[in-house]
Coordinates of C-alpha atoms in Angstrom, one line a residue:
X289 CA -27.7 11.1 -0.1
X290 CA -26.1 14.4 1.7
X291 CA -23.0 13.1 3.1
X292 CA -22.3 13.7 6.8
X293 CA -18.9 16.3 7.4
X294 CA -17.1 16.7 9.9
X295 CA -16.6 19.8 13.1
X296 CA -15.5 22.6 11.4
X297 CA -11.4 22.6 11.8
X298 CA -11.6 19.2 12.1
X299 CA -8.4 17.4 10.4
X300 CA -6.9 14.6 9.0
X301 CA -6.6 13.2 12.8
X302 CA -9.9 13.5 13.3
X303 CA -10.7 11.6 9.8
X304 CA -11.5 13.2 6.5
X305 CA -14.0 12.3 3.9
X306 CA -12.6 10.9 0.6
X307 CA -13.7 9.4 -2.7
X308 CA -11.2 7.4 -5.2
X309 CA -12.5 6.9 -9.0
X310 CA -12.3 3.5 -10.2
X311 CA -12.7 1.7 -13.5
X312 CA -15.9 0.0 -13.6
X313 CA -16.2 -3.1 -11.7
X314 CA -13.2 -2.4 -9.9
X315 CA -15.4 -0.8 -7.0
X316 CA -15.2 -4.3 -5.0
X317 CA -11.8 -4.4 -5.6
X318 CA -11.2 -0.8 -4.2
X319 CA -13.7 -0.9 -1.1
X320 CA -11.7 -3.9 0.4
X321 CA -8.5 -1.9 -0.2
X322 CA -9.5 1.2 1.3
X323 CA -10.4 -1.0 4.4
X324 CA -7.8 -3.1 4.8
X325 CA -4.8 -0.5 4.3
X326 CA -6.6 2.7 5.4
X327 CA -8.8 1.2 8.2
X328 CA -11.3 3.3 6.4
X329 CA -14.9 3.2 7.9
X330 CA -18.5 4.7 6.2
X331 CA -17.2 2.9 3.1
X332 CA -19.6 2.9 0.4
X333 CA -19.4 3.4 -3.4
X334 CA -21.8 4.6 -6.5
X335 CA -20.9 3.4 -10.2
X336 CA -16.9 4.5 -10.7
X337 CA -16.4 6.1 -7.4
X338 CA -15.9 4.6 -3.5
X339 CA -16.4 7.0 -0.7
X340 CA -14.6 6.3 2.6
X341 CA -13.5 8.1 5.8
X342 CA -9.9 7.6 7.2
X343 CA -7.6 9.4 9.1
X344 CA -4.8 8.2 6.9
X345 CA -2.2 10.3 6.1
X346 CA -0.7 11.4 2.4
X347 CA 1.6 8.8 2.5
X348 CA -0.7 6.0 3.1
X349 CA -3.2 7.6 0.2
X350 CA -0.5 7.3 -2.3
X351 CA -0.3 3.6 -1.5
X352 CA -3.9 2.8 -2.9
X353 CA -3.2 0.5 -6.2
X354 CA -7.1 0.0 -7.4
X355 CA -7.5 3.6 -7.6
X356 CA -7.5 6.1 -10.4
X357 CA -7.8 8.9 -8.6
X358 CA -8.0 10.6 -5.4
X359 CA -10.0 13.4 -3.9
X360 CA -11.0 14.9 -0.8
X361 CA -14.9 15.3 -0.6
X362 CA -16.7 18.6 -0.4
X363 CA -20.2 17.6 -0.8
X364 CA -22.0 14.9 -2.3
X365 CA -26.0 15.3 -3.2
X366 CA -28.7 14.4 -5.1
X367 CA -28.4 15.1 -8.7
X368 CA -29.7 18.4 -10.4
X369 CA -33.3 18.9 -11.7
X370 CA -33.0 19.4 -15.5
X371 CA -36.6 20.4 -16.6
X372 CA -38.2 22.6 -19.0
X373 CA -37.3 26.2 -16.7
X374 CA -34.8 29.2 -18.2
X375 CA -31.1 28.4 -18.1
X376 CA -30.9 30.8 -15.4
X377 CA -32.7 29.1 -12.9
X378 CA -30.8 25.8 -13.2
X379 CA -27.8 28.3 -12.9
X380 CA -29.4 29.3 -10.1
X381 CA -29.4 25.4 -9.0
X382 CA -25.5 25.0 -9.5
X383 CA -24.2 28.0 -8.0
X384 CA -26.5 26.8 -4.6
X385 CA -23.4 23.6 -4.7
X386 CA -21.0 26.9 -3.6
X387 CA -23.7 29.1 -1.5
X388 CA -26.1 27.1 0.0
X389 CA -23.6 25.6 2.9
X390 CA -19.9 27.3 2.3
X391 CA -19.1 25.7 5.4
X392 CA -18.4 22.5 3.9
X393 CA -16.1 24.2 1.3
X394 CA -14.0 26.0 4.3
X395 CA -14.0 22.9 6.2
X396 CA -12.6 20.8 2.9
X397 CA -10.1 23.4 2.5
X398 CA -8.5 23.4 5.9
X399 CA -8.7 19.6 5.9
X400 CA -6.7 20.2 2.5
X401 CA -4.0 22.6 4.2
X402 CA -3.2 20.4 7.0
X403 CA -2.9 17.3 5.1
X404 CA 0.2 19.2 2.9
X405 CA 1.2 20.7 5.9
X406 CA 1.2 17.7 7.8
X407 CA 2.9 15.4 5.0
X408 CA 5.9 18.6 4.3
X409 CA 6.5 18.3 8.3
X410 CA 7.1 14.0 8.4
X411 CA 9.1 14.5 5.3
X412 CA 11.1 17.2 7.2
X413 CA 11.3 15.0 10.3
X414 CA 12.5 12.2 8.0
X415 CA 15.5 14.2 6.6
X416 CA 16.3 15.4 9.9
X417 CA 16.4 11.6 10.8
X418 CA 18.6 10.5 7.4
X419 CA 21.0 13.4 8.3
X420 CA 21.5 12.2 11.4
X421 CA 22.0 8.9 11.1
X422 CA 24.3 9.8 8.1
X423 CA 26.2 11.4 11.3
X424 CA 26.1 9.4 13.1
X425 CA 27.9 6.8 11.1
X426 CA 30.5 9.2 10.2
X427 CA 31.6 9.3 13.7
X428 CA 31.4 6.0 14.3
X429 CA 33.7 5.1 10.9
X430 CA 35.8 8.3 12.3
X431 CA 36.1 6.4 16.1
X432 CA 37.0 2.9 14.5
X433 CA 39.7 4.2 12.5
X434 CA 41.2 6.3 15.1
X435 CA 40.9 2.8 17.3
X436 CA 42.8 0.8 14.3
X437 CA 45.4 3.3 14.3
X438 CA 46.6 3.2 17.9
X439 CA 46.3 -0.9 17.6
X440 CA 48.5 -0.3 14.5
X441 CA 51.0 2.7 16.6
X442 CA 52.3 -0.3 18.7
X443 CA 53.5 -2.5 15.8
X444 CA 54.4 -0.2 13.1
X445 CA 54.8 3.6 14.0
X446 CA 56.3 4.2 10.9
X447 CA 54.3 3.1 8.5
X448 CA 51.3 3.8 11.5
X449 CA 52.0 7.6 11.1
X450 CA 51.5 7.7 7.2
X451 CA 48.1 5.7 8.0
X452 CA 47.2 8.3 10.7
X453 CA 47.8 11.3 8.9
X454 CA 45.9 9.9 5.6
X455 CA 43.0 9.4 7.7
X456 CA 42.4 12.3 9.3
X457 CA 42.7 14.6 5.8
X458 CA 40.1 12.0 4.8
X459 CA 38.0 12.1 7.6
X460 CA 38.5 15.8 7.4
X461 CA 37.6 16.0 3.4
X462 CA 34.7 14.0 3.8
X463 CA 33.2 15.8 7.1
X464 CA 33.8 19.3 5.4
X465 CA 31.3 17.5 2.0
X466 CA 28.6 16.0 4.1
X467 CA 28.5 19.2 5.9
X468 CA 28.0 21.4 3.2
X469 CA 25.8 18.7 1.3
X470 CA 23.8 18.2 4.3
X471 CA 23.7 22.0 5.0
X472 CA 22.6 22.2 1.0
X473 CA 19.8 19.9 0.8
X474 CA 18.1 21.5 4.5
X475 CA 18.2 24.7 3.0
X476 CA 16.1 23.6 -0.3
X477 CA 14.1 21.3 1.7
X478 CA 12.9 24.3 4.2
X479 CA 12.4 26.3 1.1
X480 CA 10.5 24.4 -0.8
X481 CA 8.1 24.0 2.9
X482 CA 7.9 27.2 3.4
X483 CA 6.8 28.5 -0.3
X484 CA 4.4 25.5 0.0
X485 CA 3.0 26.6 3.4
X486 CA 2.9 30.7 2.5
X487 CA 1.2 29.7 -0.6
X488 CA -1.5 27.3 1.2
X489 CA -2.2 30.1 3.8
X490 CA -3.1 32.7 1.6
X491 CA -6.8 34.0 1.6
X492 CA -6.7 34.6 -1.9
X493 CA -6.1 31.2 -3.5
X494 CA -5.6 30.7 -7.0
X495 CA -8.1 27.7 -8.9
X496 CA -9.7 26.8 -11.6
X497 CA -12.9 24.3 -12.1
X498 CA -12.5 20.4 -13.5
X499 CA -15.8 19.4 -14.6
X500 CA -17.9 16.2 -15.8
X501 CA -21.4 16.4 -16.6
X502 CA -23.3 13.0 -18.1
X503 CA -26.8 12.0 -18.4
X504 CA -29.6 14.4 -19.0
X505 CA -27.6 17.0 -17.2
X506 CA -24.9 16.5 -20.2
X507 CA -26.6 16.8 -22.7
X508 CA -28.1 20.0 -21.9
X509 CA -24.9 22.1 -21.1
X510 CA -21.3 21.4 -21.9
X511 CA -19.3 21.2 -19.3
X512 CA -17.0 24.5 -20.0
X513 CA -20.2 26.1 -19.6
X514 CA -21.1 24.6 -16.3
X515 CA -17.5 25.0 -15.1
X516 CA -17.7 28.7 -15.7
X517 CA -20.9 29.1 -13.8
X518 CA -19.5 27.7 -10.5
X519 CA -16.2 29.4 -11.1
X520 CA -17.9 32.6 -11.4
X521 CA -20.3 31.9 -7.8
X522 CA -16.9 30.4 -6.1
X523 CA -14.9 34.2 -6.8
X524 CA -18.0 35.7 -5.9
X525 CA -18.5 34.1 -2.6
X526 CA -14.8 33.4 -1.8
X527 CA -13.2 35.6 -3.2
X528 CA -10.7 33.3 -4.6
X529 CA -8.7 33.8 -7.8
X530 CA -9.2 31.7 -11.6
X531 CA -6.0 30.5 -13.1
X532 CA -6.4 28.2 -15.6
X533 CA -2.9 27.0 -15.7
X534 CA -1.4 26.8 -13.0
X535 CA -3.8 27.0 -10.0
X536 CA -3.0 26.5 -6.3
X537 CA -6.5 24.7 -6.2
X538 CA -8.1 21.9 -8.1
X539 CA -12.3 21.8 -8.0
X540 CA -13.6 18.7 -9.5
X541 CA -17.5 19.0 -10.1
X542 CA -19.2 15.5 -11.4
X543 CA -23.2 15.8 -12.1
X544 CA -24.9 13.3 -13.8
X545 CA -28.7 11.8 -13.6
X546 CA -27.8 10.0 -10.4
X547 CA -25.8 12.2 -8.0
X548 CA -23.6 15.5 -8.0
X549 CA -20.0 15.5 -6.4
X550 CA -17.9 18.1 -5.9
X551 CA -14.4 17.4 -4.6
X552 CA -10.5 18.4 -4.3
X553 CA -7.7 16.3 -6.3
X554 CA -5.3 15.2 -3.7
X555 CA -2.5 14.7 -6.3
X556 CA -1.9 16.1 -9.6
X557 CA -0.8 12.9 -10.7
X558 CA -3.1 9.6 -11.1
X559 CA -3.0 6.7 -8.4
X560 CA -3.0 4.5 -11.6
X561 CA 0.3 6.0 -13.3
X562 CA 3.2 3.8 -11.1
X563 CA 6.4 5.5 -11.6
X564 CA 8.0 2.0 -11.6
X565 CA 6.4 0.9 -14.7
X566 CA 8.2 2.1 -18.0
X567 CA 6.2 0.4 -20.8
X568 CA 2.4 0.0 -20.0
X569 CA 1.0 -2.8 -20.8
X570 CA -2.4 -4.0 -19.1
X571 CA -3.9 -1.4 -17.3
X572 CA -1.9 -1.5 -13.7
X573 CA -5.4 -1.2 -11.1
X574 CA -6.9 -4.5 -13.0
X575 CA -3.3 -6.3 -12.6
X576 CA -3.0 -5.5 -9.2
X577 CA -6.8 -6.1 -9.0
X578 CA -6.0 -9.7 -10.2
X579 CA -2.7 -9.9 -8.0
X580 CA -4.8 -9.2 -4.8
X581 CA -7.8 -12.0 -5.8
X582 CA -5.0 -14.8 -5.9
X583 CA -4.2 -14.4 -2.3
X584 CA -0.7 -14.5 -2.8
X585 CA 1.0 -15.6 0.6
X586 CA 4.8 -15.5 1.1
X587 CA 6.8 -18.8 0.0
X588 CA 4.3 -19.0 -3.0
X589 CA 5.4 -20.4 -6.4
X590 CA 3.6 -18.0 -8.7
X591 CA 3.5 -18.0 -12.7
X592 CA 2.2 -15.9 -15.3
X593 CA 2.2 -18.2 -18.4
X594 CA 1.5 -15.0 -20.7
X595 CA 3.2 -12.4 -19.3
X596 CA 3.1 -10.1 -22.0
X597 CA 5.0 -6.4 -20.8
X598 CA 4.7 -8.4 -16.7
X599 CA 2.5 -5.5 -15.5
X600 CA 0.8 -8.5 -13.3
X601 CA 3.9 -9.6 -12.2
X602 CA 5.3 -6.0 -11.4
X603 CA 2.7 -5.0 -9.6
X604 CA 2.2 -8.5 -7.7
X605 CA 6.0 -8.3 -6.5
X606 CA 6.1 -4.9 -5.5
X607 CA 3.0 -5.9 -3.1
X608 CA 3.8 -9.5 -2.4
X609 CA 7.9 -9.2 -2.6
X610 CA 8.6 -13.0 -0.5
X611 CA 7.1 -15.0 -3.4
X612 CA 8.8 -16.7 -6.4
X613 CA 7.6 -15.0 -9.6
X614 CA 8.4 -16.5 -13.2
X615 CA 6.8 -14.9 -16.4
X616 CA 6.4 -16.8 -20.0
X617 CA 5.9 -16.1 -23.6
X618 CA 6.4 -17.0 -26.7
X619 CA 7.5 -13.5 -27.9
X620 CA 11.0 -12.2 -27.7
X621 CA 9.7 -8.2 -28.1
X622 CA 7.4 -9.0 -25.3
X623 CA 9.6 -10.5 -23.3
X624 CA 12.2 -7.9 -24.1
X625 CA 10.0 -5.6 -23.0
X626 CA 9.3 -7.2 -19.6
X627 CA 12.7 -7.2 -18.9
X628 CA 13.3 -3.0 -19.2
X629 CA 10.3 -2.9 -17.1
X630 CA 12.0 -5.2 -14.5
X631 CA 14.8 -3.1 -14.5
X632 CA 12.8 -0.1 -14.2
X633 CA 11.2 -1.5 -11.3
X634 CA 14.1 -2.9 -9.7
X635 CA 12.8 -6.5 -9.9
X636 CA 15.3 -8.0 -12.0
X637 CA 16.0 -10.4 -9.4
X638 CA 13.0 -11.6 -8.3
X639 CA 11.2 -12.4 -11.3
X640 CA 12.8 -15.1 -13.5
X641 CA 10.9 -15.0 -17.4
X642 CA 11.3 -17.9 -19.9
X643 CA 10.3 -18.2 -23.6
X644 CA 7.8 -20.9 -23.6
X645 CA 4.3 -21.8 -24.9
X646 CA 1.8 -21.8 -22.7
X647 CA 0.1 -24.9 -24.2
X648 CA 3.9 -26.8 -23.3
X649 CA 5.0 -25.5 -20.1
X650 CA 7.8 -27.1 -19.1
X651 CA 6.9 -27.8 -15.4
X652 CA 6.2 -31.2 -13.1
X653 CA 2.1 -31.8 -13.1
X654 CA 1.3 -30.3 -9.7
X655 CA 4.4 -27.8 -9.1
X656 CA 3.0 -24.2 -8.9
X657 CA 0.6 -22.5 -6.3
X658 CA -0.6 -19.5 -8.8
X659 CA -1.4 -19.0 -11.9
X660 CA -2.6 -15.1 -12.8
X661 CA -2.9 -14.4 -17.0
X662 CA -4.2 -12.1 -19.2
X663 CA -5.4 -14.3 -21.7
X664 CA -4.8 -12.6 -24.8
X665 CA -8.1 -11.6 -26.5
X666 CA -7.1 -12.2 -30.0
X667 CA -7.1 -8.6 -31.4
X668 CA -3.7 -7.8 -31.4
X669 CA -1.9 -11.5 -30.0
X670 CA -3.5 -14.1 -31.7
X671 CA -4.1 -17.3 -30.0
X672 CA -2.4 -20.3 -31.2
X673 CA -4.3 -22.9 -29.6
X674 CA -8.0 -22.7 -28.0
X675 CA -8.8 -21.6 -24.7
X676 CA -9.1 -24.9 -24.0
X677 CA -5.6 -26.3 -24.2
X678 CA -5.1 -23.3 -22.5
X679 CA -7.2 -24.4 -19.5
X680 CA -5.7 -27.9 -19.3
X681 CA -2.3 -26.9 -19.5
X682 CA -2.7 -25.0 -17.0
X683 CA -5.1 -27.1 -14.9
X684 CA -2.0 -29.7 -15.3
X685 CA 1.0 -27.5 -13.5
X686 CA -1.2 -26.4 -11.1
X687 CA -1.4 -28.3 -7.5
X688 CA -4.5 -29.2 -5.6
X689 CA -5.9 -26.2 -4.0
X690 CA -4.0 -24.3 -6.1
X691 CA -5.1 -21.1 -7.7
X692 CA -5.8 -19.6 -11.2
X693 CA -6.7 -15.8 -12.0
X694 CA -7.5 -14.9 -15.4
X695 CA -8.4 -12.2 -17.4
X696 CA -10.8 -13.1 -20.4
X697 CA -12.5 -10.8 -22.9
X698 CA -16.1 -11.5 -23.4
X699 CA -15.8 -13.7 -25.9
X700 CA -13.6 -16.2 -24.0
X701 CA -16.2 -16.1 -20.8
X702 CA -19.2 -16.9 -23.3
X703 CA -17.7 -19.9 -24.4
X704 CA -16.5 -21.4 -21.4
X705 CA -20.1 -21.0 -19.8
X706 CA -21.8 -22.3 -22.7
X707 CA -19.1 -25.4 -22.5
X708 CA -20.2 -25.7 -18.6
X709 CA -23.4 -25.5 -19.4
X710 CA -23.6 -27.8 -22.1
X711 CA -21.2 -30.6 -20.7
X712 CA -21.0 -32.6 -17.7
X713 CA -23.6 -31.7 -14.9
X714 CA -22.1 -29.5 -11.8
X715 CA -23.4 -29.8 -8.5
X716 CA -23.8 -26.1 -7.4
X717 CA -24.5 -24.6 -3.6
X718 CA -25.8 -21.0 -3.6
X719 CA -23.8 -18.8 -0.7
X720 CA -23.8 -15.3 -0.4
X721 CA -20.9 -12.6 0.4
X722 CA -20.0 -11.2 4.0
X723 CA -19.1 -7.9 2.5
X724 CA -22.2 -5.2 2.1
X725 CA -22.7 -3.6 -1.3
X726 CA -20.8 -6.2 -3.2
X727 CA -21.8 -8.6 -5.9
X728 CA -20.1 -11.9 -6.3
X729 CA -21.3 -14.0 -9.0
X730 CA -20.2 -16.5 -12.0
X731 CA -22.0 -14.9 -14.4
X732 CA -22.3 -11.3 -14.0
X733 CA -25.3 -10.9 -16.5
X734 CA -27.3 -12.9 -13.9
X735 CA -29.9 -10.9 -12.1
X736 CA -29.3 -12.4 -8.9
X737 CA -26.4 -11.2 -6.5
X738 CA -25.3 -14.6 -5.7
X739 CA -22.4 -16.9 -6.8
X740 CA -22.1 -20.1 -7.7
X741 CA -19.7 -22.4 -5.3
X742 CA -19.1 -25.1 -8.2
X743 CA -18.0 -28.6 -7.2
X744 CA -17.3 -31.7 -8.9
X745 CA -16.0 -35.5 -8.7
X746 CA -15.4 -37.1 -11.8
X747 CA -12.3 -39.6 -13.3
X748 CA -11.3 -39.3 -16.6
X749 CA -11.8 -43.0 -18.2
X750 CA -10.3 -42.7 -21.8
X751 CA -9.2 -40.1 -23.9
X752 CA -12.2 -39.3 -25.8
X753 CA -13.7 -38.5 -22.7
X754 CA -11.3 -36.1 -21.9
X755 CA -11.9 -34.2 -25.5
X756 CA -15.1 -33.9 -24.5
X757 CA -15.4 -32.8 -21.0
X758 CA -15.4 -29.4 -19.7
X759 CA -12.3 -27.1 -20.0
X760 CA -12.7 -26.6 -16.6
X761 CA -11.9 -30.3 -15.6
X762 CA -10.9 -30.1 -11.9
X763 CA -11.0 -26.1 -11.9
X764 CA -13.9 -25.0 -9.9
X765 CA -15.3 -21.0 -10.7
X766 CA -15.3 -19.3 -7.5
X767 CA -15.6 -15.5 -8.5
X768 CA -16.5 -13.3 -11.2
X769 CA -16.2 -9.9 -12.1
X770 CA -16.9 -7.8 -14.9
X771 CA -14.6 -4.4 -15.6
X772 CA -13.8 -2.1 -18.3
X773 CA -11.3 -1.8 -20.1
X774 CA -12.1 1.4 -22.0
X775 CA -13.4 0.5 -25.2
X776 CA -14.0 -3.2 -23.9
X777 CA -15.1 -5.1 -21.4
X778 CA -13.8 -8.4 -19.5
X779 CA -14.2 -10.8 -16.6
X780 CA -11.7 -11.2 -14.2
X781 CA -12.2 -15.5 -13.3
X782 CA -10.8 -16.8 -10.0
X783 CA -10.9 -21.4 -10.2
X784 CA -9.8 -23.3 -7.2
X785 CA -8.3 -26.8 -8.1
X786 CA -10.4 -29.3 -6.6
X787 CA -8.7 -32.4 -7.4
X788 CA -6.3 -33.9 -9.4
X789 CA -7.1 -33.9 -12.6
X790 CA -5.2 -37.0 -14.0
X791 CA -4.2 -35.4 -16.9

């Protein structure tokens, strides 16, 4: 399980080791992200954690949306033996993370280095490139007026002179501002570079120790305990310096019954905390989770029927931007609140919300591509109709081949299997996923790791028949996943519409 590191010096160019944390059963979710925007390769994952290896730079790793957090990897082993020995033998065991190959720490840390160093040099490049622009704009404005004004001599010298003489103490007031502004902001920029770069190179680095422990492992020690032991062999051997509060350094030390990780924090600040968001709402990786299993393609009509706070619809327009977003509810606080966070985002105008019921939308049978909802799970929205009006009303508005990603709490999925199970026959074809390491399946309790492609062909005849038939009518289950939500679980549900469902 030793992970593989790279030459010695080796940097970002040459592609670094990372591992993101993840909310359970989000791992899927992450591994395809990490592959399609990082072109990362060796991807694999273990329960809450995908390891990958890119040669991505910081502002491409700030761009992961499935992700909690980010880290660069140190090393990555099998987990510590917790037996019956003296306490200071399985110290012994932890401090051998720190001594038994220091190599892999130095390598980590100069991976680290060039990755700020790299990212504070592009940022400086990119000012350099805004200033001059900015310049180079000022001339041109300076050239066209000067060109307006000799057009202007041959009619009017007069009134031309006034005009001449106003522009140049203009063009003189504003070239003296942008100078000194321009002048200003280099000098803090290179600053702020330069105190980050000093501090980086320093032999003596300031850190302190983050550490998990879970499993057998956890409930022997706490982890302040365990923190200090490696803290203690990482001064010992490095000679680096503990500060608690505010560190230079981050060490994040995970051992549980399975594995044992140790790792920097990339950012101080969680992937998962969007600075456009102002009021959470659902948790922003499983919205963009659900944004990205819609395959959202530009030109798409997509609606969110229960918007709630529109944390699905944020974070599907700040990916998907060329679509036509409308959110829905029945509440005016809700939808109040979608609208600040709209604002906040700068989405105002491309998401249009309506106060409707979901069980009356007010749209032609057939009319929109997507459908993503949170299904409220009746704790703190009640529902006022059941999941199966729900369904159909949906099922109705949406076009053939259209597509439907929902949210649902345990309670929800139950049903709607035992309703499958229990109504009409389904013809079902066992396939199996392309993608290594990842389970696709309609139930996720099943021991198998295969899902279910559901088909079926059936007309409605009367309206008896269509109380009793299958909330899924011409929806057919195509993926299922189930992820945390903390204290709860759910399923993430992705239908295809087969067929018109003459509703």
């Amino acid at each position: 399980m030793s992970e593989a590191r790279g030459e010695p010096g080796s940097g970002p160019e040459a592609g670094a080791r990372f591992f993101c944390t993840a909310g359970r059963g989000l791992e899927p979710f992450l591994m395809r992200e990490v592959r399609a925007r990082l072109a990362a390769t060796q991807v694999e994952y273990i329960s809450g954690k995908v390891f990958f290896t890119t040669c991505s730079d910081l502002n491409m790793l700030k761009k992961l949306k499935s992700a909690e957090r980010l880290f660069l990897l140190i090393k990555k082993q099998f987990p510590l033996i917790i037996s019956s020995v003296s306490k200071g033998k399985i110290f012994n065991e932890m401090q051998r993370l720190i001594n038994e190959d220091p190599g892999s720490w130095l390598n980590a840390i100069s991976i680290w280095k060039n990755l700020l160093e790299l990212d504070a040099k592009k940022e400086k490049l990119s000012q350099r490139d805004d200033n001059q622009l900015k310049r180079k704009v000022g001339e041109n404005e300076i050239i066209a007026k000067k060109l307006k004004i000799e057009q202007m001599q041959k009619i009017e010298e007069n009134r031309d002179c006034q005009l001449e003489k106003q522009i140049k103490e203009e063009t003189l007031e504003q070239r003296d501002f942008t100078t000194k502004s321009e002048k200003f902001q280099e000098e803090e920029f290179q600053n702020d570079i330069e105190k980050a770069i000093d501090t980086h190179n320093q032999n003596d680095l300031t850190f302190r120790v983050s550490c998990r422990c879970s499993g057998t492992i956890g409930k022997a020690f706490a982890a302040q305990e365990v923190g200090k032991v490696i803290g203690i062999a990482i001064m010992k051997h490095f000679g680096w310096k503990a500060d608690l509060r505010n560190p230079q350094l981050e060490i994040f030390i995970h051992l549980n019954d399975i594995y044992s990780v140790v790792g920097i924090p990339v950012f101080r600040v969680s992937l998962a905390s969007r600075a456009y968001i102002k009021t959470a709402g659902l948790r922003s990786t499983i919205a963009w989770a659900m944004a990205s299993l819609a395959d959202i393609k530009a030109g798409a009509f997509v609606l969110d029927p229960m918007c709630g706070l529109g944390t699905i619809l944020l974070e599907a327009a700040k990916e998907w931007p060329d679509v036509y977003y409308v959110g829905a509810d029945v509440s005016d606080s809700q939808l109040l609140g979608t609208w600040d966070n709209l604002k906040a985002a700068g989405l105002e105008d491309k998401i249009e919300l309506l106060k409707i019921s979901v069980i009356e939308l007010p749209l032609p049978s057939e009319s929109v591509d997507i459908i993503i909802s949170d299904i409220p799970f009746g704790k703190k929205f009640k529902l006022g109709k059941d999941i199966k009006s729900i369904l159909q009303e949906m099922e109705r508005v949406l076009h053939v081949g259209g597509t439907i990603v929902l949210l649902l709490s345990e309670d929800h999925h139950r049903r709607l299997t035992d309703c499958k199970e229990s109504s009409i026959p389904f013809n079902s074809k066992d396939s199996h996923t392309d993608e290594p390491g990842i389970k696709k399946c309609l139930n996720p309790e099943e021991k198998t790791g295969a899902f279910k492609t559901v088909s079926t062909s059936f007309e409605a005849s009367n309206h008896k028949f269509l109380d009793r038939m299958s909330p899924f009518g011409s929806l057919v289950p195509v993926e299922c996943y189930k992820v945390s939500l903390g204290k709860t679980d759910a399923f993430i549900c992705k239908y295809k519409k087969s067929h018109s469902s003459g509703l």
